[in-house]
Coordinates of C-alpha atoms and ligand atoms in Angstrom, one line a residue:
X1 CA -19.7 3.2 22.7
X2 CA -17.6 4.9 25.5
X3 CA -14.0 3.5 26.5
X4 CA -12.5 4.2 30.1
X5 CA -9.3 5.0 27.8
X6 CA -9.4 8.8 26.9
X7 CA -9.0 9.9 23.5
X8 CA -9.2 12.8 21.1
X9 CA -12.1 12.9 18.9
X10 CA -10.1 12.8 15.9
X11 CA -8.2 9.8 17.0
X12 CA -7.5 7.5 14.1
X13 CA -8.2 4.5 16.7
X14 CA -11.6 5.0 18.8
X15 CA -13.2 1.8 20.3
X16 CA -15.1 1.1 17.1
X17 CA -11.9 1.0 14.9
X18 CA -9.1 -1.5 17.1
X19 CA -6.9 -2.8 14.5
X20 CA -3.9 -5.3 14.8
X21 CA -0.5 -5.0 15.2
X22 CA 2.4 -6.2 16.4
X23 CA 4.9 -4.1 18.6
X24 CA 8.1 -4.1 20.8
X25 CA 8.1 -2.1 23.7
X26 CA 11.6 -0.6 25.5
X27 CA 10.5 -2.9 28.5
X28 CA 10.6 -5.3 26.2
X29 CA 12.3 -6.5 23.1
X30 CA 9.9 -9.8 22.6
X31 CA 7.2 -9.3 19.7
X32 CA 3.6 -8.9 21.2
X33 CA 0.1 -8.8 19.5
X34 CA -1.5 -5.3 20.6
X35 CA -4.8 -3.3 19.7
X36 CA -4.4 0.3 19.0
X37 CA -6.7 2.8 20.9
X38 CA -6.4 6.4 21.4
X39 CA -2.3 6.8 21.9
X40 CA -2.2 3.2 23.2
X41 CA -1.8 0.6 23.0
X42 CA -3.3 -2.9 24.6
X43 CA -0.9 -5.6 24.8
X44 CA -3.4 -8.9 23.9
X45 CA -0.3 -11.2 25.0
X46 CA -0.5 -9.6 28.5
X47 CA -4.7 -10.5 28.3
X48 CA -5.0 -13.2 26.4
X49 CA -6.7 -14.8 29.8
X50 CA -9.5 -13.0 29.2
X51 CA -10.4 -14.0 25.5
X52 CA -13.0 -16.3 27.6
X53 CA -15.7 -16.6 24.8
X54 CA -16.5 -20.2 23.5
X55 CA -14.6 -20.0 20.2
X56 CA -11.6 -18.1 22.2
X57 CA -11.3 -19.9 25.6
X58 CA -9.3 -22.9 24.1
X59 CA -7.6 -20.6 21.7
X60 CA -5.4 -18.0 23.8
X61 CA -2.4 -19.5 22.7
X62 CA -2.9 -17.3 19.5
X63 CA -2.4 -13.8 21.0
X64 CA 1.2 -15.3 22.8
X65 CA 2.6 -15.6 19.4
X66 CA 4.6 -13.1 17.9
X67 CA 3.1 -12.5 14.6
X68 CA -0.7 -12.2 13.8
X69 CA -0.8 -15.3 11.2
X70 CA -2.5 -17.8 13.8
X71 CA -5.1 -15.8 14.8
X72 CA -5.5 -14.7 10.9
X73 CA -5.8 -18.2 10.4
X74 CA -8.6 -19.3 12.5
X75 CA -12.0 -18.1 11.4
X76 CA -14.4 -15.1 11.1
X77 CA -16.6 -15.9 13.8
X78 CA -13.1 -16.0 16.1
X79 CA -12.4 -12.7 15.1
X80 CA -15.7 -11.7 15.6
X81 CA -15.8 -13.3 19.1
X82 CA -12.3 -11.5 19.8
X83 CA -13.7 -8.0 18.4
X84 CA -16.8 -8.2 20.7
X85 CA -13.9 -9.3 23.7
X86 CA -12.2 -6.5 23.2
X87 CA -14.9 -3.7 23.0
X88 CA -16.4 -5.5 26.4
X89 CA -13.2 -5.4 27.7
X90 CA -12.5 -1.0 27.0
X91 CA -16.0 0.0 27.2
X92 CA -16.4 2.3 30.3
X93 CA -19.0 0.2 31.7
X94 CA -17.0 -2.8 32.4
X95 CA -14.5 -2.6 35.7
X96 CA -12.4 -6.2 34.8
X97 CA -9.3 -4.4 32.9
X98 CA -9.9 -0.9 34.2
X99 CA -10.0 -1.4 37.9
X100 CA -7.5 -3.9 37.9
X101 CA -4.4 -1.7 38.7
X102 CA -1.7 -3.9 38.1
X103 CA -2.5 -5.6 35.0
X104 CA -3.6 -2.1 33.6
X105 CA 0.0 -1.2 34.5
X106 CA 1.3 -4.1 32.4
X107 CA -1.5 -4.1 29.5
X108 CA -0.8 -0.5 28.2
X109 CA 2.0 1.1 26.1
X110 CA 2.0 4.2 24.6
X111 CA 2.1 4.1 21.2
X112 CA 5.2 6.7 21.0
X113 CA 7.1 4.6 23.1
X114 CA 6.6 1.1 20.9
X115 CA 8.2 0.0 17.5
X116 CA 5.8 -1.0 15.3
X117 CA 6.8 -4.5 12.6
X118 CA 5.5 -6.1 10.2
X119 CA 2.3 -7.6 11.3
X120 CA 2.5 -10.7 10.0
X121 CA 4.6 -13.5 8.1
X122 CA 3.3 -12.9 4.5
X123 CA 4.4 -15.7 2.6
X124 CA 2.7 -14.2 -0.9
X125 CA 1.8 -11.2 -2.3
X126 CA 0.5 -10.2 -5.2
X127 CA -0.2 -6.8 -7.1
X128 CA -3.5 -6.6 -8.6
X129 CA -4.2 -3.5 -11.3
X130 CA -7.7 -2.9 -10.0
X131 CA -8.6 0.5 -9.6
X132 CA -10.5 2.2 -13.3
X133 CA -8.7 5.4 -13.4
X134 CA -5.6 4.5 -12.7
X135 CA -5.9 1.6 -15.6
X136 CA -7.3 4.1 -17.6
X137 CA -4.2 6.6 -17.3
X138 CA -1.2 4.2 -17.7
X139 CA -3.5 3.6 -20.9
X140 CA -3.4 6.7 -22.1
X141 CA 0.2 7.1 -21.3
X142 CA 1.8 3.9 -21.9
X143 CA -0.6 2.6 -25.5
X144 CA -1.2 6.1 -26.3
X145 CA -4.7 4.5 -26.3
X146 CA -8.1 4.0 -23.5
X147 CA -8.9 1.0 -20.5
X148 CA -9.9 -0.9 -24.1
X149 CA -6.5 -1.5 -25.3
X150 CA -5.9 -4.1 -22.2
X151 CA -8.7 -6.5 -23.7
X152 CA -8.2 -9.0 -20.6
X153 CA -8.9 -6.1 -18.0
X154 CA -12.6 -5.5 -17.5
X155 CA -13.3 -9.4 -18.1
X156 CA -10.6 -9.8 -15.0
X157 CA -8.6 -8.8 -11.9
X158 CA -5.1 -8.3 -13.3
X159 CA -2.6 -8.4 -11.5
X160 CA 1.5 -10.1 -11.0
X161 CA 3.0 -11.9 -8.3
X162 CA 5.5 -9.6 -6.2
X163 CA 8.0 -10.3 -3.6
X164 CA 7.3 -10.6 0.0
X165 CA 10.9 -10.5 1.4
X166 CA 11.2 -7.0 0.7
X167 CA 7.9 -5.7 2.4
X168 CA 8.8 -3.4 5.4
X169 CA 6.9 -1.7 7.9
X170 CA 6.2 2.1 7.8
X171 CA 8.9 4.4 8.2
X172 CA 12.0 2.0 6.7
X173 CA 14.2 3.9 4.6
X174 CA 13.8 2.6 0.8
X175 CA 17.2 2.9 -1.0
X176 CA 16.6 4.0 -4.6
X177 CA 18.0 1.1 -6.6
X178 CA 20.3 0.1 -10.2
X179 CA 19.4 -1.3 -12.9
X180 CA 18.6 -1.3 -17.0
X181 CA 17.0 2.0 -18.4
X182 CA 16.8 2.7 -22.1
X183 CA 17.3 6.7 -22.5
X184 CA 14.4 8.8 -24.2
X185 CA 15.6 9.1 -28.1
X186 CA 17.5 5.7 -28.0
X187 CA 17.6 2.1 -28.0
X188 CA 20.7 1.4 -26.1
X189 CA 20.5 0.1 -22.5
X190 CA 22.7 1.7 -20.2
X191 CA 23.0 0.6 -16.3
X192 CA 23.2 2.8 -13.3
X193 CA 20.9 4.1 -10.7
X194 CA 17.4 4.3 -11.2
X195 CA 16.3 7.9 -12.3
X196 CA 12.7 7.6 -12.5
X197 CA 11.8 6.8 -8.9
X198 CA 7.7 7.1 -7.7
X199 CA 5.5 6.0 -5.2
X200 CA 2.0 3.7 -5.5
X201 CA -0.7 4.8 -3.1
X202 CA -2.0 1.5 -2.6
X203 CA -4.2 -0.6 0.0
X204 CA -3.4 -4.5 0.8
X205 CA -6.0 -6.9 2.0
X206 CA -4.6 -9.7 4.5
X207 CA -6.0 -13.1 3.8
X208 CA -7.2 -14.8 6.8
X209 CA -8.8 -18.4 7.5
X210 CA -7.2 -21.7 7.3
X211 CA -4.8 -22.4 4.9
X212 CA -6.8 -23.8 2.0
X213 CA -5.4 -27.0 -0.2
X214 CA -4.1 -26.7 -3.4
X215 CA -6.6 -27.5 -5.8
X216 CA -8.9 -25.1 -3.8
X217 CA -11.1 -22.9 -5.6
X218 CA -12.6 -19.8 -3.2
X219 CA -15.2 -18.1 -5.8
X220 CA -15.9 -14.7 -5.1
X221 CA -19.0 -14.9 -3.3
X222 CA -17.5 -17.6 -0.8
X223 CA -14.6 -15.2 -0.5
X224 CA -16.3 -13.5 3.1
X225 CA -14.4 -15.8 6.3
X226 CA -11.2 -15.3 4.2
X227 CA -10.6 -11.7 4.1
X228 CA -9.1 -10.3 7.1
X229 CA -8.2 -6.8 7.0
X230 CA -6.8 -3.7 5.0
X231 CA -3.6 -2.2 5.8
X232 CA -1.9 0.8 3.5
X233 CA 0.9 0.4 0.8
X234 CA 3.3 2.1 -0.9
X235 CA 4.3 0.0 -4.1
X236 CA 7.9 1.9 -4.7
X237 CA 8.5 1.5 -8.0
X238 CA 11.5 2.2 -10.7
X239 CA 9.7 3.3 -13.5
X240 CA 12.6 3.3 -16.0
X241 CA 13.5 0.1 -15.2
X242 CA 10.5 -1.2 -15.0
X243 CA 10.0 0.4 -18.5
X244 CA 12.5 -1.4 -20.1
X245 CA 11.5 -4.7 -18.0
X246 CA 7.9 -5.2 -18.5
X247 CA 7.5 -6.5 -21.8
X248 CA 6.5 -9.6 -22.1
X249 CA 6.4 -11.0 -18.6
X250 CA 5.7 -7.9 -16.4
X251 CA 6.9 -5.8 -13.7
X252 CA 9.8 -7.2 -12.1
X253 CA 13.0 -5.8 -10.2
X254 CA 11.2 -2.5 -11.1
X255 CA 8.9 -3.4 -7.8
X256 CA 11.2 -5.6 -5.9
X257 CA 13.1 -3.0 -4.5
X258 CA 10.7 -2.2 -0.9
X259 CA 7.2 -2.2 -0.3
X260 CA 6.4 -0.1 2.6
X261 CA 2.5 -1.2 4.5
X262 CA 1.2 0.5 7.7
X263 CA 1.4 -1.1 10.8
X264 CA -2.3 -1.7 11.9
X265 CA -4.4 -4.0 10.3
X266 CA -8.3 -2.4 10.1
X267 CA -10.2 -5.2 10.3
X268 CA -13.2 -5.8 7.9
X269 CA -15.9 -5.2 10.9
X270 CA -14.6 -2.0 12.0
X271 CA -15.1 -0.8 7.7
X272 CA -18.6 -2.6 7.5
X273 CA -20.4 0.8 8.5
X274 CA -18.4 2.5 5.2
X275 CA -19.4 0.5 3.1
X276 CA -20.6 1.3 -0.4
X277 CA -21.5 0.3 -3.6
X278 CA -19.3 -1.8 -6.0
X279 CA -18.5 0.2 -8.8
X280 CA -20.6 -0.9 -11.8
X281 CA -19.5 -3.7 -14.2
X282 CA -19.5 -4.2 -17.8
X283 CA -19.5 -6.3 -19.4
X284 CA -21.0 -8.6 -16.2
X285 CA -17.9 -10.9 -15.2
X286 CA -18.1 -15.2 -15.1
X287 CA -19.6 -15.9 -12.3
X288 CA -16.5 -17.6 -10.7
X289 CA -16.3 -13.4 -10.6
X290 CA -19.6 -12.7 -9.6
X291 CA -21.0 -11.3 -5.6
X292 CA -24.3 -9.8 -5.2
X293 CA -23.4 -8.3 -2.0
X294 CA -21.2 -4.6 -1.8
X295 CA -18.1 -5.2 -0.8
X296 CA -16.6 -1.5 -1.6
X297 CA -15.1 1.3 0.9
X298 CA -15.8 4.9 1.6
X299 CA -11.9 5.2 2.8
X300 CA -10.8 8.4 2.1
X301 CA -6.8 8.5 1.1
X302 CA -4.0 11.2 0.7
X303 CA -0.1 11.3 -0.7
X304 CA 2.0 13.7 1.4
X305 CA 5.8 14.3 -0.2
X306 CA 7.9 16.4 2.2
X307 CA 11.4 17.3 0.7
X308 CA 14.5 16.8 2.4
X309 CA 15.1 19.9 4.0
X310 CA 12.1 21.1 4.3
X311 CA 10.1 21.0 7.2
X312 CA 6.7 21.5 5.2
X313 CA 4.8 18.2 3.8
X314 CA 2.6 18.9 0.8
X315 CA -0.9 17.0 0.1
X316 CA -0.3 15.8 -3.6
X317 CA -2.9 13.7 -3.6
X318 CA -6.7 13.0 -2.3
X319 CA -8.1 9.8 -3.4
X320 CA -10.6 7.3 -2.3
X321 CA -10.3 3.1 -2.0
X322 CA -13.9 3.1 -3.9
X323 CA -12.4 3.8 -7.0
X324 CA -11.4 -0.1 -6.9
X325 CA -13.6 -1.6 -10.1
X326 CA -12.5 -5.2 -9.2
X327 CA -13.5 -5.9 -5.5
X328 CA -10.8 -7.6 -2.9
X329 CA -13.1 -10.4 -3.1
X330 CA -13.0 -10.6 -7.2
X331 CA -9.1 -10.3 -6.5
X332 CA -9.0 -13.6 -3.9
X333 CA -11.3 -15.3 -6.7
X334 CA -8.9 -14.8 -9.3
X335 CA -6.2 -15.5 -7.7
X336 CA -7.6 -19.2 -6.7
X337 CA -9.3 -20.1 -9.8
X338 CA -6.3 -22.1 -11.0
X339 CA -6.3 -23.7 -7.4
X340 CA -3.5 -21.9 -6.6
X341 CA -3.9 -22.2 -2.7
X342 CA -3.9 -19.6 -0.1
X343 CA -2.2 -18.9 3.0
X344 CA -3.3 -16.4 6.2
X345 CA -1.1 -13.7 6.2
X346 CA -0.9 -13.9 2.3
X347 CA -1.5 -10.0 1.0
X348 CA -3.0 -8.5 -1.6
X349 CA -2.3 -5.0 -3.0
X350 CA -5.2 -3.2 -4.8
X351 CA -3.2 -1.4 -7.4
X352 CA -2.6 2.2 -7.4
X353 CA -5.7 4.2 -6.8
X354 CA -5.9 7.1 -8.7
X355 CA -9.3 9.5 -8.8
X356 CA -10.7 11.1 -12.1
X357 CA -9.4 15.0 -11.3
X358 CA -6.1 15.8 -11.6
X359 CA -5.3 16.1 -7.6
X360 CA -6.9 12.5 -7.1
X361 CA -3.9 10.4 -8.7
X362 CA -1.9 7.9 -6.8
X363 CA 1.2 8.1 -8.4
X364 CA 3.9 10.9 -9.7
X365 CA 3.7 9.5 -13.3
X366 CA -0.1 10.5 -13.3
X367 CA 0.3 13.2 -11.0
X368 CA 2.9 15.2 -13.7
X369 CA 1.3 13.4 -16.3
X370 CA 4.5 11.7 -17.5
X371 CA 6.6 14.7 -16.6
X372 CA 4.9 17.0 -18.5
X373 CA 3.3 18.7 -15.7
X374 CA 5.8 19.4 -12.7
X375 CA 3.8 19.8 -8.9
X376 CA 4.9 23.0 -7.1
X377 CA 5.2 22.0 -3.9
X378 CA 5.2 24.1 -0.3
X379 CA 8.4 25.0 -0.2
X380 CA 8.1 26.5 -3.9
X381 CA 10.4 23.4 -5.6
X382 CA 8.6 21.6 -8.3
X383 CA 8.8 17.5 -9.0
X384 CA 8.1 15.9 -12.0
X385 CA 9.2 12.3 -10.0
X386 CA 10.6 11.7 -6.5
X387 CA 14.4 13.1 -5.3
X388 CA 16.7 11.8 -2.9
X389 CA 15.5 12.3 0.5
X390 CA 12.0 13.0 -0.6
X391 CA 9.5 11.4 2.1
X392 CA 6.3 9.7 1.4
X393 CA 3.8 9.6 3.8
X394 CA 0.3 7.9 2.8
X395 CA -2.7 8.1 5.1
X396 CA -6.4 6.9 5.3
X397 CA -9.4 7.0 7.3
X398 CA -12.9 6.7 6.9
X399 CA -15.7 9.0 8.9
X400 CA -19.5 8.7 9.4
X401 CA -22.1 11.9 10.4
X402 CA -20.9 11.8 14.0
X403 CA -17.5 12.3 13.6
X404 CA -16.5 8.6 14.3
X405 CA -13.3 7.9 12.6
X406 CA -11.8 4.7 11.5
X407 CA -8.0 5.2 11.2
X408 CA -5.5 3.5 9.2
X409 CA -2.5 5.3 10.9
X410 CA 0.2 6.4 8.3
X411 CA 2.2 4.6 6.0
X412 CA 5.7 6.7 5.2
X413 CA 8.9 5.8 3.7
X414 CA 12.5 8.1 2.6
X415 CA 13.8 7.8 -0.5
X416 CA 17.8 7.7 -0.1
X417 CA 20.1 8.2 -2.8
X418 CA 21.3 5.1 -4.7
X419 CA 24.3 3.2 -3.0
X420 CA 26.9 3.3 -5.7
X421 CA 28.5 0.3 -7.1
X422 CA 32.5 -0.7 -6.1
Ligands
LIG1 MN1 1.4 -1.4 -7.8

């Protein structure tokens, strides 16, 4: 596959990738849908006349709105028609877009010019807990104990339901927050700011198809037309609030605080070619639980932290979405078995995921192993946990024998110091 538009070979969005976003442009302040590719992008509000396919044609309306939810919400083969569209429409072959002068004029913006938002309205989100090692370590360090002392987690998807007000898109500022901490050697809560601040190097799948009634059961290996996409997250959290906070009704105001996701939504059909196996299960889950088919990513991930004034980012972290032992499909299953009913645009985060070596974590807790093991960073300071003005930048990308890469873009967020209190 060969698009008119010229790229670099180590673009994050070649014609096989074309994820969704949603942008404003300084020609204009209205919220469009738009593709990525190469630097660009392709404004689908400006062609939504030439979604023509039979699922599509009576559908155009969708790419005129101003988030991505209605087009989330109709189903997969529409956002397979719309795929194919698109592909037709870039590939070098095909003279409709890139001989038409004036609507090429209109249809591009470069991706340095636009602001990127949030891509969708997400009415829910939940955290799930799903990746082994991570599991494995907050084990370790929080039970002084193995994965075994959670009896409920290899039988099921845990996970809690966050906030979606306080999602932002990559590179909001995230203001470290007060609260309730209980000081090592004590028993006293005290209030102030937060002083265990760290990131999560998540991903977040966003549901798509219609909006299912409650009552509505999805079992996991139904859960294919509902499944839209994967963006990145940071899950901010405040671990010494959420410390004193979690017990016995979970993470709370500890999480609240900002969750920062990348701005392009991969779709499922541009990660089908990475797929790989599921991890291995055991004991074998109910079969509510149960897919026969892989439903696991090759998506390789890193944690950059770049101090305040420094001009040097440092790779704390390489890790890899397969290390997910519950599957996004799992996830959707357990989160509808109740009949708790789902919504496109709904998102659900993966939970941290953290390799087995020491440089594959997903988190400062794990990376200094509870403080006990301070990074040394470029610039030669060390961090046990994340300082004020301390930027996190999370990336991802998968990439087959010829060099094709699928992109996620970056997902990257400042800590600022706490705002105090009158
Ligand atoms: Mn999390």
């Amino acid at each position: 596959m060969k698009s008119f538009i010229e790229y670099s070979p180590s673009t994050d969005f070649p014609i096989e990738n074309l994820p969704y976003g949603v942008f404003t442009s300084p020609n204009n302040s209205e919220k469009h849908i738009g593709v990525a590719i190469g630097d660009l992008i392709l404004d689908l509000n400006v062609i939504s006349h030439l979604f023509d396919g039979p699922l599509l044609k009576s559908k155009q309306n969708v790419f005129k709105e101003e988030k991505l939810n209605a087009f989330m919400g109709l189903t997969r083969p529409h956002w397979l028609e719309a795929r194919a569209t698109l592909q037709r429409l870039l590939d070098a072959s095909n003279p409709t877009l890139q001989n038409d002068k004036e609507l090429r004029k209109k249809a591009f913006v470069k991706q340095s010019d636009a602001q990127m938002h949030v891509p969708a309205e997400i009415g829910d989100y939940t955290d799930f807990f799903s990746p082994l090692y991570h599991a494995t370590n907050c084990g370790i360090m929080f039970l002084g104990t193995d994965i075994n002392a959670f009896k409920n987690w290899k039988h099921l998807p845990i996970g809690y339901h966050g906030r979606s007000s306080s999602i932002v898109i990559s590179g909001t500022p995230i203001t470290r927050p007060y609260g309730q901490t209980v000081p090592a050697q004590s028993s006293i809560p005290q209030f102030g700011p937060c002083r265990l601040m760290d990131f999560e190097l998540e991903m977040a799948a966003f549901v798509g198809g219609p909006p299912t009634a409650l009552g509505e059961r999805i079992a996991a290996k139904d859960a294919e037309d509902r499944i839209f996409g994967l963006v990145l997250l940071n899950d901010w959290s405040a671990r010494d609030i959420q410390k004193f906070e979690y017990v016995p009704l979970g993470p709370f105001t500890s999480k609240n605080l900002g969750t920062t996701i990348s701005p392009w939504i991969v779709t499922i059909e541009a990660l089908r070619p990475y797929i790989v196996d599921n991890f291995p299960q055991d004991p074998t889950p109910f079969p509510y639980l149960r897919h026969d088919d892989k439903f696991n990513f090759d998506i390789k991930l890193e944690a950059d932290l770049k101090p305040e004034n420094s001009s040097e980012a440092t790779t704390i972290s390489r890790t890899n979405y397969s290390y997910m032992y519950w599957t996004v499909k799992q996830q959707l299953a357990q989160q509808t078995v109740t009949g708790c009913n789902l919504r496109p645009g709904d998102l659900l985060g993966s939970g941290t995921i953290s390799g087995e070596r020491p440089d594959s974590l997903g988190c400062m807790l794990e990376l200094s192993w509870n403080g006990t093991k301070p990074l040394r960073l470029q610039s030669g300071e060390e961090r046990k946990i994340l300082e004020d003005g301390d930027t996190v930048t999370l990336r991802g990308y998968c990439i087959n024998d010829n060099g094709v890469r699928i992109g996620f873009g970056k997902c990257e967020g400042k800590l600022l110091p706490a705002v105090p209190l009158d």
